[in-house]
Tab-separated table of C-alpha atoms and ligand atoms in Angstrom:
chain	number	residue	atom	x	y	z
R	1	MET	CA	23.091	-9.601	42.520
R	2	ALA	CA	23.573	-12.244	39.883
R	3	TYR	CA	21.749	-11.614	36.603
R	4	ARG	CA	20.711	-13.520	33.502
R	5	ALA	CA	22.153	-13.156	30.024
R	6	GLU	CA	20.083	-14.831	27.317
R	7	TYR	CA	22.583	-15.965	24.656
R	8	ILE	CA	20.865	-15.978	21.246
R	9	TRP	CA	22.256	-17.408	18.006
R	10	ILE	CA	21.252	-18.455	14.503
R	11	ASP	CA	21.223	-22.185	13.879
R	12	GLY	CA	21.849	-24.397	10.840
R	13	THR	CA	18.278	-25.503	10.098
R	14	GLU	CA	17.721	-26.167	6.369
R	15	PRO	CA	16.533	-24.583	4.203
R	16	LEU	CA	16.322	-21.617	6.557
R	17	PRO	CA	17.937	-20.870	9.875
R	18	TYR	CA	16.027	-20.320	13.062
R	19	VAL	CA	16.953	-18.711	16.386
R	20	ARG	CA	18.070	-20.642	19.452
R	21	SER	CA	18.824	-19.349	22.918
R	22	LYS	CA	19.972	-20.429	26.345
R	23	THR	CA	20.446	-18.715	29.654
R	24	ARG	CA	23.688	-17.949	31.408
R	25	VAL	CA	23.656	-16.652	34.966
R	26	LEU	CA	26.442	-14.143	35.559
R	27	GLY	CA	27.725	-12.693	38.820
R	28	ASP	CA	27.310	-8.966	39.398
R	29	ASP	CA	31.084	-8.599	39.052
R	30	GLU	CA	30.921	-10.072	35.503
R	31	THR	CA	30.401	-7.051	33.288
R	32	GLU	CA	31.751	-8.598	30.050
R	33	PHE	CA	29.864	-11.398	28.340
R	34	PRO	CA	32.171	-14.408	28.114
R	35	ILE	CA	32.632	-16.514	24.989
R	36	TRP	CA	30.413	-19.589	25.373
R	37	GLY	CA	29.600	-22.775	23.465
R	38	PHE	CA	26.825	-25.172	22.524
R	39	ASP	CA	26.152	-28.597	21.068
R	40	GLY	CA	26.217	-28.024	17.315
R	41	SER	CA	25.081	-31.596	16.640
R	42	SER	CA	21.628	-30.600	17.917
R	43	THR	CA	21.331	-27.514	15.683
R	44	ASN	CA	22.593	-28.926	12.359
R	45	GLN	CA	25.914	-27.116	12.838
R	46	ALA	CA	28.328	-29.935	13.725
R	47	PRO	CA	28.729	-33.725	13.662
R	48	GLY	CA	28.145	-35.648	16.907
R	49	GLU	CA	31.766	-36.756	17.290
R	50	ASN	CA	33.025	-33.161	17.060
R	51	SER	CA	30.034	-31.247	18.300
R	52	ASP	CA	31.278	-28.080	20.008
R	53	CYS	CA	30.575	-24.710	18.417
R	54	VAL	CA	31.625	-21.353	19.845
R	55	LEU	CA	29.273	-18.468	20.707
R	56	ARG	CA	30.867	-15.033	20.397
R	57	PRO	CA	28.782	-12.144	21.792
R	58	VAL	CA	28.413	-9.444	19.119
R	59	PHE	CA	25.441	-7.303	20.191
R	60	SER	CA	23.666	-6.933	23.513
R	61	CYS	CA	20.752	-4.958	24.926
R	62	PRO	CA	18.512	-4.886	28.008
R	63	ASP	CA	16.144	-7.875	28.245
R	64	PRO	CA	12.705	-6.238	28.235
R	65	ILE	CA	10.936	-9.509	29.059
R	66	ARG	CA	12.829	-10.276	32.255
R	67	GLY	CA	13.572	-6.638	33.060
R	68	GLY	CA	15.911	-5.564	35.845
R	69	ASN	CA	19.564	-5.976	35.020
R	70	ASP	CA	19.010	-8.956	32.705
R	71	LYS	CA	20.393	-8.833	29.172
R	72	LEU	CA	19.890	-10.266	25.685
R	73	VAL	CA	23.159	-11.238	24.027
R	74	LEU	CA	23.187	-11.931	20.289
R	75	CYS	CA	26.131	-14.123	19.262
R	76	ASP	CA	27.699	-15.264	16.033
R	77	VAL	CA	28.935	-18.830	15.671
R	78	LEU	CA	32.635	-19.692	15.334
R	79	LEU	CA	34.561	-22.922	14.858
R	80	PRO	CA	36.418	-24.091	17.948
R	81	GLY	CA	40.214	-23.976	17.638
R	82	THR	CA	40.592	-21.673	14.634
R	83	MET	CA	37.846	-19.297	15.852
R	84	GLU	CA	36.964	-18.726	12.177
R	85	PRO	CA	33.317	-18.005	11.260
R	86	HIS	CA	31.178	-21.164	11.012
R	87	ALA	CA	29.673	-21.900	7.558
R	88	THR	CA	26.270	-20.757	8.911
R	89	ASN	CA	27.714	-17.434	10.124
R	90	SER	CA	26.271	-14.961	7.619
R	91	ARG	CA	27.100	-11.973	9.807
R	92	ALA	CA	30.812	-12.170	9.025
R	93	ALA	CA	30.213	-11.278	5.352
R	94	ALA	CA	27.944	-8.381	6.344
R	95	VAL	CA	30.744	-7.011	8.518
R	96	GLU	CA	33.143	-7.252	5.542
R	97	ALA	CA	30.724	-5.509	3.165
R	98	PHE	CA	30.115	-2.756	5.688
R	99	GLU	CA	33.821	-2.266	6.342
R	100	GLU	CA	34.483	-1.998	2.605
R	101	TYR	CA	31.736	0.560	1.925
R	102	SER	CA	31.141	2.344	5.242
R	103	ASP	CA	32.396	5.599	3.640
R	104	GLN	CA	29.163	5.597	1.555
R	105	GLU	CA	27.105	5.369	4.776
R	106	PRO	CA	24.698	2.604	3.724
R	107	TRP	CA	21.364	2.593	5.577
R	108	PHE	CA	18.726	-0.120	5.661
R	109	GLY	CA	15.107	-0.229	6.743
R	110	MET	CA	13.530	-3.699	6.663
R	111	GLU	CA	9.788	-4.379	6.822
R	112	GLN	CA	9.388	-7.744	8.536
R	113	GLU	CA	6.035	-9.344	7.705
R	114	TYR	CA	4.906	-12.391	9.689
R	115	THR	CA	1.818	-14.475	10.452
R	116	PHE	CA	0.444	-15.529	13.824
R	117	PHE	CA	-0.628	-19.180	14.066
R	118	LYS	CA	-2.715	-20.900	16.694
R	119	GLU	CA	-4.035	-24.468	16.479
R	120	ASN	CA	-2.519	-24.873	13.003
R	121	ARG	CA	-4.316	-21.985	11.366
R	122	PRO	CA	-3.696	-18.252	11.148
R	123	LEU	CA	-4.890	-16.448	14.256
R	124	GLY	CA	-8.487	-15.274	13.825
R	125	TRP	CA	-9.305	-17.760	11.029
R	126	PRO	CA	-12.400	-19.949	11.469
R	127	VAL	CA	-11.988	-23.635	12.399
R	128	GLU	CA	-13.300	-24.638	8.966
R	129	GLY	CA	-13.215	-22.742	5.714
R	130	TYR	CA	-11.873	-19.247	5.249
R	131	PRO	CA	-12.436	-15.782	6.657
R	132	ALA	CA	-14.071	-13.073	4.536
R	133	PRO	CA	-11.816	-12.222	1.545
R	134	GLN	CA	-8.926	-9.790	1.857
R	135	GLY	CA	-9.858	-6.141	1.976
R	136	PRO	CA	-10.588	-4.926	5.512
R	137	TYR	CA	-7.540	-6.401	7.259
R	138	TYR	CA	-4.685	-4.158	6.057
R	139	CYS	CA	-4.163	-1.536	8.787
R	140	GLY	CA	-7.483	-2.765	10.153
R	141	VAL	CA	-9.047	-1.765	13.437
R	142	GLY	CA	-11.566	-3.873	15.340
R	143	ALA	CA	-12.281	-7.293	16.783
R	144	ILE	CA	-13.176	-8.858	13.418
R	145	GLU	CA	-10.500	-7.061	11.378
R	146	VAL	CA	-7.530	-7.865	13.616
R	147	GLY	CA	-8.635	-9.307	16.974
R	148	ALA	CA	-7.668	-8.560	20.564
R	149	LEU	CA	-5.038	-11.240	21.072
R	150	ALA	CA	-3.041	-10.312	17.963
R	151	ARG	CA	-3.175	-6.644	18.875
R	152	ARG	CA	-1.998	-7.403	22.413
R	153	ILE	CA	1.020	-9.356	21.197
R	154	VAL	CA	1.929	-6.680	18.639
R	155	GLU	CA	1.758	-3.945	21.269
R	156	GLU	CA	3.831	-5.973	23.748
R	157	HIS	CA	6.401	-6.694	21.058
R	158	THR	CA	6.680	-3.048	20.037
R	159	THR	CA	7.137	-1.957	23.653
R	160	ALA	CA	9.762	-4.649	24.140
R	161	CYS	CA	11.703	-3.533	21.038
R	162	ILE	CA	11.666	0.077	22.242
R	163	GLU	CA	12.782	-0.909	25.740
R	164	ALA	CA	15.572	-3.031	24.256
R	165	GLY	CA	16.798	0.032	22.385
R	166	LEU	CA	16.128	-1.370	18.901
R	167	HIS	CA	15.371	1.068	16.071
R	168	ILE	CA	11.831	-0.166	15.490
R	169	SER	CA	10.204	2.399	13.216
R	170	GLY	CA	6.601	1.183	13.074
R	171	THR	CA	4.063	-1.652	12.852
R	172	ASN	CA	0.877	-2.389	10.905
R	173	ALA	CA	-1.709	-5.104	10.345
R	174	GLU	CA	-1.288	-6.699	6.910
R	175	VAL	CA	-3.495	-7.672	3.974
R	176	MET	CA	-4.140	-11.270	5.114
R	177	LEU	CA	-6.019	-11.770	8.389
R	178	GLY	CA	-3.470	-12.874	11.018
R	179	GLN	CA	-0.561	-11.221	9.195
R	180	TRP	CA	1.390	-8.270	10.619
R	181	GLU	CA	4.524	-6.251	10.037
R	182	PHE	CA	7.146	-4.373	12.002
R	183	GLN	CA	9.871	-2.190	10.552
R	184	ILE	CA	13.447	-1.778	11.736
R	185	GLY	CA	15.620	1.094	10.573
R	186	PRO	CA	17.192	3.020	9.153
R	187	VAL	CA	20.429	1.539	10.476
R	188	ASP	CA	23.649	0.261	8.889
R	189	THR	CA	24.428	-2.998	7.041
R	190	VAL	CA	25.385	-4.950	10.175
R	191	ALA	CA	23.009	-3.360	12.691
R	192	VAL	CA	19.951	-4.112	10.557
R	193	GLY	CA	20.726	-7.838	10.732
R	194	ASP	CA	21.476	-7.722	14.449
R	195	GLN	CA	18.254	-5.867	15.160
R	196	ILE	CA	15.974	-7.906	12.871
R	197	TRP	CA	17.218	-11.119	14.507
R	198	MET	CA	16.820	-9.626	17.991
R	199	ALA	CA	13.304	-8.394	17.122
R	200	ARG	CA	12.429	-11.840	15.713
R	201	TYR	CA	13.625	-13.416	18.959
R	202	LEU	CA	11.420	-11.047	20.977
R	203	LEU	CA	8.451	-11.773	18.702
R	204	TYR	CA	8.784	-15.544	19.097
R	205	ARG	CA	9.347	-15.230	22.834
R	206	ILE	CA	6.403	-12.927	23.507
R	207	SER	CA	4.096	-14.955	21.229
R	208	GLU	CA	5.122	-18.051	23.205
R	209	ASN	CA	3.780	-16.385	26.369
R	210	HIS	CA	0.382	-16.160	24.660
R	211	GLY	CA	0.383	-19.711	23.268
R	212	VAL	CA	0.733	-18.348	19.728
R	213	ASP	CA	3.380	-19.100	17.112
R	214	ALA	CA	4.749	-16.323	14.902
R	215	SER	CA	5.793	-17.620	11.478
R	216	ILE	CA	7.942	-15.938	8.838
R	217	ASP	CA	6.880	-18.402	6.126
R	218	ALA	CA	6.808	-16.531	2.792
R	219	LYS	CA	3.511	-18.045	1.623
R	220	PRO	CA	1.743	-19.427	4.706
R	221	ILE	CA	-1.588	-19.993	2.918
R	222	LYS	CA	-1.568	-21.064	-0.711
R	223	GLY	CA	-3.984	-19.471	-3.162
R	224	ASP	CA	-5.508	-16.025	-3.261
R	225	TRP	CA	-3.941	-14.807	-0.013
R	226	ASN	CA	-1.000	-12.427	0.297
R	227	GLY	CA	2.416	-13.865	0.975
R	228	ALA	CA	4.806	-12.438	3.554
R	229	GLY	CA	7.806	-10.386	2.485
R	230	MET	CA	10.628	-8.398	3.950
R	231	HIS	CA	10.690	-5.274	1.781
R	232	THR	CA	14.168	-3.819	2.086
R	233	ASN	CA	14.639	-0.071	1.918
R	234	PHE	CA	18.131	1.123	1.104
R	235	SER	CA	20.090	4.328	0.697
R	236	THR	CA	23.614	5.630	0.657
R	237	ARG	CA	24.606	9.195	1.467
R	238	ALA	CA	24.705	9.931	-2.298
R	239	MET	CA	21.165	8.552	-2.724
R	240	ARG	CA	19.975	10.669	0.178
R	241	GLU	CA	21.358	13.685	-1.716
R	242	SER	CA	20.634	13.075	-5.422
R	243	TYR	CA	18.168	11.457	-7.806
R	244	ASP	CA	20.972	10.424	-10.186
R	245	ALA	CA	22.299	8.141	-7.470
R	246	ILE	CA	18.775	6.721	-6.920
R	247	ILE	CA	18.512	5.822	-10.623
R	248	SER	CA	22.086	4.460	-10.726
R	249	ALA	CA	21.225	2.210	-7.776
R	250	CYS	CA	18.130	0.853	-9.573
R	251	GLU	CA	20.134	0.297	-12.757
R	252	ALA	CA	22.848	-1.553	-10.827
R	253	MET	CA	20.197	-3.919	-9.475
R	254	GLY	CA	18.998	-4.597	-13.040
R	255	GLN	CA	22.355	-5.581	-14.539
R	256	PRO	CA	22.561	-9.069	-16.128
R	257	GLY	CA	22.866	-11.819	-13.538
R	258	VAL	CA	22.241	-9.546	-10.557
R	259	SER	CA	18.587	-10.518	-10.014
R	260	GLU	CA	19.376	-14.230	-10.060
R	261	LYS	CA	22.199	-13.760	-7.568
R	262	HIS	CA	20.061	-11.636	-5.261
R	263	LEU	CA	16.976	-13.874	-5.426
R	264	ALA	CA	19.133	-16.827	-4.365
R	265	GLY	CA	19.790	-14.933	-1.114
R	266	TYR	CA	16.312	-13.477	-0.647
R	267	GLY	CA	14.867	-16.400	1.298
R	268	HIS	CA	12.804	-19.497	0.586
R	269	GLY	CA	9.508	-19.684	-1.332
R	270	THR	CA	10.192	-17.151	-4.088
R	271	GLU	CA	8.236	-19.130	-6.718
R	272	ASP	CA	5.180	-19.307	-4.448
R	273	ARG	CA	5.272	-15.654	-3.419
R	274	LEU	CA	6.657	-13.672	-6.390
R	275	THR	CA	3.896	-14.718	-8.759
R	276	GLY	CA	3.216	-11.257	-10.171
R	277	LEU	CA	-0.022	-11.121	-8.143
R	278	HIS	CA	-0.613	-9.726	-4.640
R	279	GLU	CA	1.531	-6.604	-5.014
R	280	THR	CA	4.596	-8.420	-6.351
R	281	ALA	CA	6.558	-8.546	-9.599
R	282	HIS	CA	7.065	-11.996	-11.152
R	283	TYR	CA	10.433	-13.383	-10.064
R	284	SER	CA	11.574	-13.810	-13.686
R	285	GLU	CA	11.167	-10.110	-14.407
R	286	PHE	CA	13.125	-7.070	-13.186
R	287	ARG	CA	11.592	-3.647	-13.270
R	288	TYR	CA	11.728	-0.493	-11.169
R	289	GLY	CA	9.234	2.329	-11.006
R	290	VAL	CA	7.846	5.216	-8.998
R	291	SER	CA	5.050	4.194	-6.580
R	292	ASP	CA	4.784	0.855	-8.422
R	293	ARG	CA	3.878	-1.945	-6.006
R	294	GLY	CA	4.020	-4.409	-8.892
R	295	ALA	CA	7.680	-3.560	-9.569
R	296	SER	CA	10.733	-5.399	-8.230
R	297	ILE	CA	12.048	-2.091	-6.898
R	298	ARG	CA	9.772	0.782	-5.952
R	299	ILE	CA	10.900	4.389	-5.789
R	300	PRO	CA	8.559	5.848	-3.176
R	301	TRP	CA	6.409	8.766	-4.366
R	302	GLN	CA	7.968	11.123	-1.850
R	303	VAL	CA	11.451	10.222	-3.119
R	304	ALA	CA	10.504	11.052	-6.735
R	305	GLN	CA	9.045	14.317	-5.443
R	306	ASP	CA	12.064	15.277	-3.299
R	307	LYS	CA	14.515	13.974	-5.930
R	308	LYS	CA	16.459	12.128	-3.218
R	309	GLY	CA	15.952	9.497	-0.532
R	310	TYR	CA	15.900	5.695	-0.810
R	311	ILE	CA	14.628	2.740	-2.845
R	312	GLU	CA	12.559	-0.273	-1.807
R	313	ASP	CA	13.449	-3.782	-2.987
R	314	ARG	CA	10.093	-5.585	-2.700
R	315	ARG	CA	11.375	-9.061	-3.542
R	316	PRO	CA	12.958	-10.388	-0.318
R	317	ASN	CA	10.849	-13.026	1.421
R	318	ALA	CA	9.817	-12.705	5.052
R	319	ASN	CA	12.093	-15.621	5.932
R	320	ALA	CA	15.251	-14.147	4.369
R	321	ASP	CA	18.385	-13.832	6.476
R	322	PRO	CA	18.808	-10.047	6.926
R	323	TYR	CA	22.612	-10.383	7.018
R	324	VAL	CA	22.611	-12.057	3.579
R	325	LEU	CA	20.177	-9.493	2.179
R	326	ALA	CA	22.145	-6.542	3.485
R	327	THR	CA	25.444	-7.959	2.211
R	328	LEU	CA	24.083	-8.484	-1.320
R	329	ILE	CA	22.527	-5.025	-1.581
R	330	THR	CA	25.507	-3.213	-0.045
R	331	ASP	CA	27.939	-4.970	-2.407
R	332	THR	CA	25.849	-4.477	-5.567
R	333	ILE	CA	24.849	-0.854	-5.096
R	334	CYS	CA	27.909	0.506	-3.304
R	335	SER	CA	30.316	-1.030	-5.837
R	336	ALA	CA	28.282	0.616	-8.647
R	337	LEU	CA	28.190	4.003	-6.881
R	338	ALA	CA	31.846	3.951	-5.808
O	401	ADP	P1	5.864	0.932	3.067
O	401	ADP	O1	5.191	2.164	2.551
O	401	ADP	O2	6.629	0.228	1.988
O	401	ADP	O3	4.947	0.027	3.820
O	401	ADP	P2	7.207	1.319	5.663
O	401	ADP	O4	6.796	2.585	6.324
O	401	ADP	O5	6.612	0.069	6.171
O	401	ADP	O6	6.995	1.487	4.072
O	401	ADP	O7	8.781	1.125	5.780
O	401	ADP	C1	9.689	2.079	5.364
O	401	ADP	C2	11.057	1.714	5.878
O	401	ADP	O8	12.006	2.533	5.219
O	401	ADP	C3	11.271	1.903	7.378
O	401	ADP	O9	11.921	0.756	7.898
O	401	ADP	C4	12.223	3.089	7.453
O	401	ADP	O10	13.090	2.976	8.553
O	401	ADP	C5	13.000	2.929	6.150
O	401	ADP	N1	13.671	4.148	5.669
O	401	ADP	C6	13.248	5.431	5.745
O	401	ADP	N2	14.157	6.258	5.201
O	401	ADP	C7	15.189	5.484	4.757
O	401	ADP	C8	16.437	5.758	4.127
O	401	ADP	N3	16.820	6.994	3.780
O	401	ADP	N4	17.247	4.703	3.833
O	401	ADP	C9	16.870	3.465	4.131
O	401	ADP	N5	15.721	3.149	4.751
O	401	ADP	C10	14.875	4.143	5.060
O	402	MN	MN1	5.454	-1.454	5.197
O	403	MN	MN1	3.896	-4.781	4.232
O	404	MN	MN1	6.964	-1.848	1.711
């Protein structure tokens, strides 16, 4: 029987890209996903008079929403003719970084925070004014602390990620009411980007079914409310074996010019989110420390105890492009440890 392949790609929306998708019906004899195309003039990826962009399938998995034999097909975007990566194709650089340093076996775990919105306010917030101050919501349980609809979407999303074969490693309710997190990893430099984008797609798609919008805005509510980040946990084989390598990795991230370069690729809204409050370090400062949630890079307590493991870069914003993030961190740390 014919089946559906949902082709998913990353668009050219400024300042941050978003996902797009369209459906291709394939015959049961079509077992390879064909190259496809789209109108780049409608996604900020091409001018109207030369509008075709190419979709190249790079990662596929079962479609847990449609079920059956249907598939999700993540694509990267190429230029027609030359078939070179499009300017918005950030995956190509991640592939290069991974190829250069795969001998060090880089692993990533990303913590994707996000906020549910309904009727222009965070899900669960009152029509006027604010909910009770932050405190009970983080890892909360109960109708007031998190709410039934949010919980239902989170559970559906987690099940969908598992059924799609993604390496989802957990979920939790966050500090601001309406804010949640899922984690992907540990997986390699390219897979973490593929899987974060696929998991974002599933989150948007499942939220849509419930009339809710999931936002990865880094500071959805101004003021004394937590922003949304994408803490990025990283290790190489050497870091998983020795504390010296852990410290060398932190030092590499603190070299002159490195913070500025990384922050430029860590998503939009840094000045609003990395204020030094709400479990962040100020963006103008670099510091690492054990168990320190006010540091730029945290060495988890267990890692200091075991004298090996991984480090957590707490600065990336929720809306960062995981391919860009993973490329920066792989290049900086693996070149220092080489
Ligand atoms: P936090 O305490 O910061 O909230 P989480 O449990 O939310 O931590 O996320 C931890 C992340 O670290 C997970 O995505 C997990 O896959 C990842 N992780 C665990 N071990 C490693 C490792 N050795 N290298 C890279 N990432 C790792
Ligand atoms: Mn977390
Ligand atoms: Mn978190
Ligand atoms: Mn974290």
